[in-house]
Amino acid sequence: MQYPEPIAKLIESYMKLPGIGNKTATRLAFYTIDMNEDDVTSFAKNLISAHRDLHYCSVCGNITEEDPCEICRDTTRSQDMILVVEQPKDVMSLERMNDYHGLYHVLHGVLSPIEGKGPDDINIANLIKRLQKTPAKEVIIATNATPEGEATAMYISRLIKPAGIKVTRLAHGLSVGSDIEYADEMTLLKAVEGRQEI
């Protein structure tokens, strides 16, 4: 027996989310059906609002409602340090430690030949242009401790070092294979404090 079309379409929609398979999508679809109408309406409005109202900062690539983003507009932040991360969620994770007061640059991915992602597919060109216009003295590369993250860090380092800018990498307080998003504030703080030049 097949599900009615509205449920089948809802299951298909949930399955488009990363990490959501058929069983989880089915569970979510039935949970959604059981929600009261006000909650479903609010949920739908929030999805539409997030998709419509958020965009990427033209300076750093972080997610924002205004361009440039709040961090890039903040003149109290150190302008001579840029921390490079893979995704906007990594910026939020690092901001939670309340100890880094420089700028950010979001790559929106990493180099991954297996997935067909090269330098032109992530936000590296904008970083290089940005460094030509700003007084940055140090670039901290905070890609995840994965083979792709390490390869991306080395590639960026090779592009930036000839310009005389110090390039450092987060210390390995983060375990290999882990994501910045899931690290606690103390681990992130130690990782930033123990960064090393590459």
Coordinates of C-alpha atoms in Angstrom, one line a residue:
M1 CA 0.0 0.0 0.0
Q2 CA 1.3 3.4 -0.9
Y3 CA 1.0 6.6 1.1
P4 CA -1.5 9.2 0.0
E5 CA 0.1 11.7 -2.3
P6 CA 0.4 14.6 0.2
I7 CA 2.3 12.4 2.7
A8 CA 4.5 10.9 0.0
K9 CA 5.5 14.4 -1.2
L10 CA 6.2 15.5 2.4
I11 CA 8.4 12.4 2.9
E12 CA 10.2 13.2 -0.4
S13 CA 10.7 16.8 0.8
Y14 CA 12.2 15.8 4.1
M15 CA 14.5 13.3 2.3
K16 CA 16.1 16.2 0.5
L17 CA 17.7 17.3 3.8
P18 CA 21.2 16.0 4.6
G19 CA 21.3 12.9 6.7
I20 CA 17.6 12.2 6.5
G21 CA 16.7 8.8 5.1
N22 CA 13.4 7.3 4.3
K23 CA 12.6 6.1 7.8
T24 CA 13.4 9.4 9.5
A25 CA 11.6 11.4 6.7
T26 CA 8.5 9.2 7.2
R27 CA 8.6 9.8 11.0
L28 CA 9.0 13.5 10.5
A29 CA 6.1 13.6 7.9
F30 CA 3.7 11.8 10.3
Y31 CA 4.9 14.1 13.2
T32 CA 4.2 17.1 11.0
I33 CA 0.7 15.8 10.2
D34 CA 0.0 15.5 13.9
M35 CA 1.1 19.1 14.7
N36 CA -1.6 21.6 15.3
E37 CA -2.3 23.9 12.4
D38 CA -0.8 27.1 14.0
D39 CA 2.5 25.2 14.5
V40 CA 2.6 23.9 11.0
T41 CA 1.8 27.4 9.6
S42 CA 4.5 28.9 11.8
F43 CA 7.0 26.2 10.7
A44 CA 6.2 26.8 7.0
K45 CA 6.6 30.6 7.4
N46 CA 9.9 30.2 9.2
L47 CA 11.2 28.0 6.3
I48 CA 10.1 30.5 3.7
S49 CA 11.5 33.5 5.7
A50 CA 14.9 31.9 6.2
H51 CA 15.1 31.1 2.5
R52 CA 13.9 34.5 1.4
D53 CA 15.4 36.9 3.9
L54 CA 18.9 35.4 4.4
H55 CA 21.8 35.8 1.9
Y56 CA 25.6 35.7 2.0
C57 CA 27.6 38.7 3.0
S58 CA 29.4 40.2 0.0
V59 CA 32.6 40.7 2.1
C60 CA 33.0 37.5 4.1
G61 CA 30.4 35.0 2.8
N62 CA 28.7 34.6 6.2
I63 CA 24.9 34.2 6.3
T64 CA 23.2 37.5 7.0
E65 CA 20.0 39.6 6.7
E66 CA 22.0 42.8 5.9
D67 CA 25.0 43.3 3.6
P68 CA 27.7 43.5 4.8
C69 CA 27.0 41.3 7.8
E70 CA 27.1 42.5 11.4
I71 CA 30.7 41.1 12.0
C72 CA 32.1 42.9 8.9
R73 CA 30.4 46.2 9.9
D74 CA 31.8 46.0 13.5
T75 CA 34.7 48.5 13.5
T76 CA 35.8 47.3 17.0
R77 CA 36.9 44.0 15.7
S78 CA 40.6 43.4 14.8
Q79 CA 40.9 44.2 11.1
D80 CA 44.3 42.5 10.8
M81 CA 43.2 38.9 11.4
I82 CA 40.9 36.8 9.3
L83 CA 39.7 33.4 10.4
V84 CA 38.8 31.1 7.4
V85 CA 36.0 28.5 8.0
E86 CA 34.2 26.0 5.8
Q87 CA 30.6 27.0 6.6
P88 CA 28.5 29.8 8.2
K89 CA 27.6 27.5 11.1
D90 CA 31.4 27.4 12.0
V91 CA 31.3 31.2 12.4
M92 CA 28.5 30.8 14.9
S93 CA 30.4 28.1 16.8
L94 CA 33.5 30.2 17.1
E95 CA 31.6 33.3 18.1
R96 CA 30.2 31.4 21.1
M97 CA 33.6 31.3 22.8
N98 CA 33.5 35.1 23.0
D99 CA 37.3 35.3 22.7
Y100 CA 38.1 35.8 19.0
H101 CA 37.6 39.4 17.9
G102 CA 38.9 39.4 14.4
L103 CA 37.1 38.9 11.1
Y104 CA 35.9 35.8 9.2
H105 CA 35.8 34.4 5.7
V106 CA 33.5 31.5 4.8
L107 CA 34.6 29.2 2.0
H108 CA 31.2 27.4 1.6
G109 CA 33.0 24.0 1.3
V110 CA 36.4 22.4 0.8
L111 CA 38.4 21.2 -2.0
S112 CA 37.3 17.7 -2.9
P113 CA 38.4 16.1 -6.2
I114 CA 36.2 13.1 -5.5
E115 CA 33.1 15.3 -5.4
G116 CA 34.4 17.4 -8.3
K117 CA 35.0 20.5 -6.1
G118 CA 37.9 22.6 -7.1
P119 CA 39.2 26.1 -6.2
D120 CA 36.6 27.8 -8.4
D121 CA 33.7 26.0 -6.6
I122 CA 34.4 27.5 -3.1
N123 CA 35.0 31.0 -1.9
I124 CA 38.8 31.2 -2.3
A125 CA 39.0 33.9 -5.1
N126 CA 37.1 36.4 -2.9
L127 CA 39.5 35.7 0.0
I128 CA 42.5 36.5 -2.2
K129 CA 40.8 39.7 -3.5
R130 CA 39.9 40.7 0.0
L131 CA 43.4 40.2 1.2
Q132 CA 44.7 42.6 -1.5
K133 CA 42.4 45.3 -0.1
T134 CA 42.7 44.8 3.6
P135 CA 45.5 45.3 6.2
A136 CA 45.3 41.6 7.3
K137 CA 48.5 40.5 8.9
E138 CA 47.4 36.9 9.7
V139 CA 45.0 34.4 8.2
I140 CA 43.9 31.6 10.5
I141 CA 42.7 28.6 8.6
A142 CA 40.0 26.8 10.6
T143 CA 38.9 24.1 8.2
N144 CA 37.8 20.8 9.7
A145 CA 40.5 18.2 10.5
T146 CA 39.6 16.0 7.6
P147 CA 41.7 15.1 4.5
E148 CA 39.7 17.6 2.5
G149 CA 40.0 20.3 5.2
E150 CA 43.8 19.8 5.4
A151 CA 44.2 19.9 1.6
T152 CA 42.1 23.1 1.5
A153 CA 44.3 24.6 4.2
M154 CA 47.5 23.8 2.4
Y155 CA 46.2 25.1 -0.9
I156 CA 45.1 28.4 0.7
S157 CA 48.4 28.7 2.5
R158 CA 50.4 28.3 -0.7
L159 CA 48.3 31.1 -2.3
I160 CA 48.7 33.6 0.6
K161 CA 52.2 33.1 2.0
P162 CA 54.0 34.7 -1.0
A163 CA 52.2 38.0 -0.1
G164 CA 54.0 38.0 3.2
I165 CA 50.8 37.4 5.3
K166 CA 51.3 35.0 8.2
V167 CA 49.2 31.9 7.7
T168 CA 48.3 29.7 10.8
R169 CA 46.1 26.7 11.3
L170 CA 44.0 25.9 14.3
A171 CA 45.8 23.8 16.8
H172 CA 44.7 20.2 16.9
G173 CA 42.7 20.5 20.1
L174 CA 40.0 19.4 17.7
S175 CA 40.1 15.7 17.2
V176 CA 40.8 14.5 13.7
G177 CA 37.6 13.9 11.7
S178 CA 35.5 16.2 14.0
D179 CA 33.5 19.2 13.0
I180 CA 34.0 22.7 14.5
E181 CA 30.2 22.9 14.9
Y182 CA 30.1 20.2 17.6
A183 CA 33.1 21.4 19.6
D184 CA 32.6 23.0 23.0
E185 CA 33.8 26.5 23.7
M186 CA 36.9 25.5 25.8
T187 CA 38.1 23.1 23.0
L188 CA 37.6 25.9 20.4
L189 CA 39.4 28.4 22.7
K190 CA 42.4 26.1 23.1
A191 CA 42.4 25.3 19.4
V192 CA 42.6 29.1 18.5
E193 CA 45.2 29.8 21.2
G194 CA 47.4 26.9 20.0
R195 CA 47.2 27.7 16.3
Q196 CA 50.4 27.1 14.3
E197 CA 51.9 28.6 11.3
I198 CA 51.7 26.4 8.2

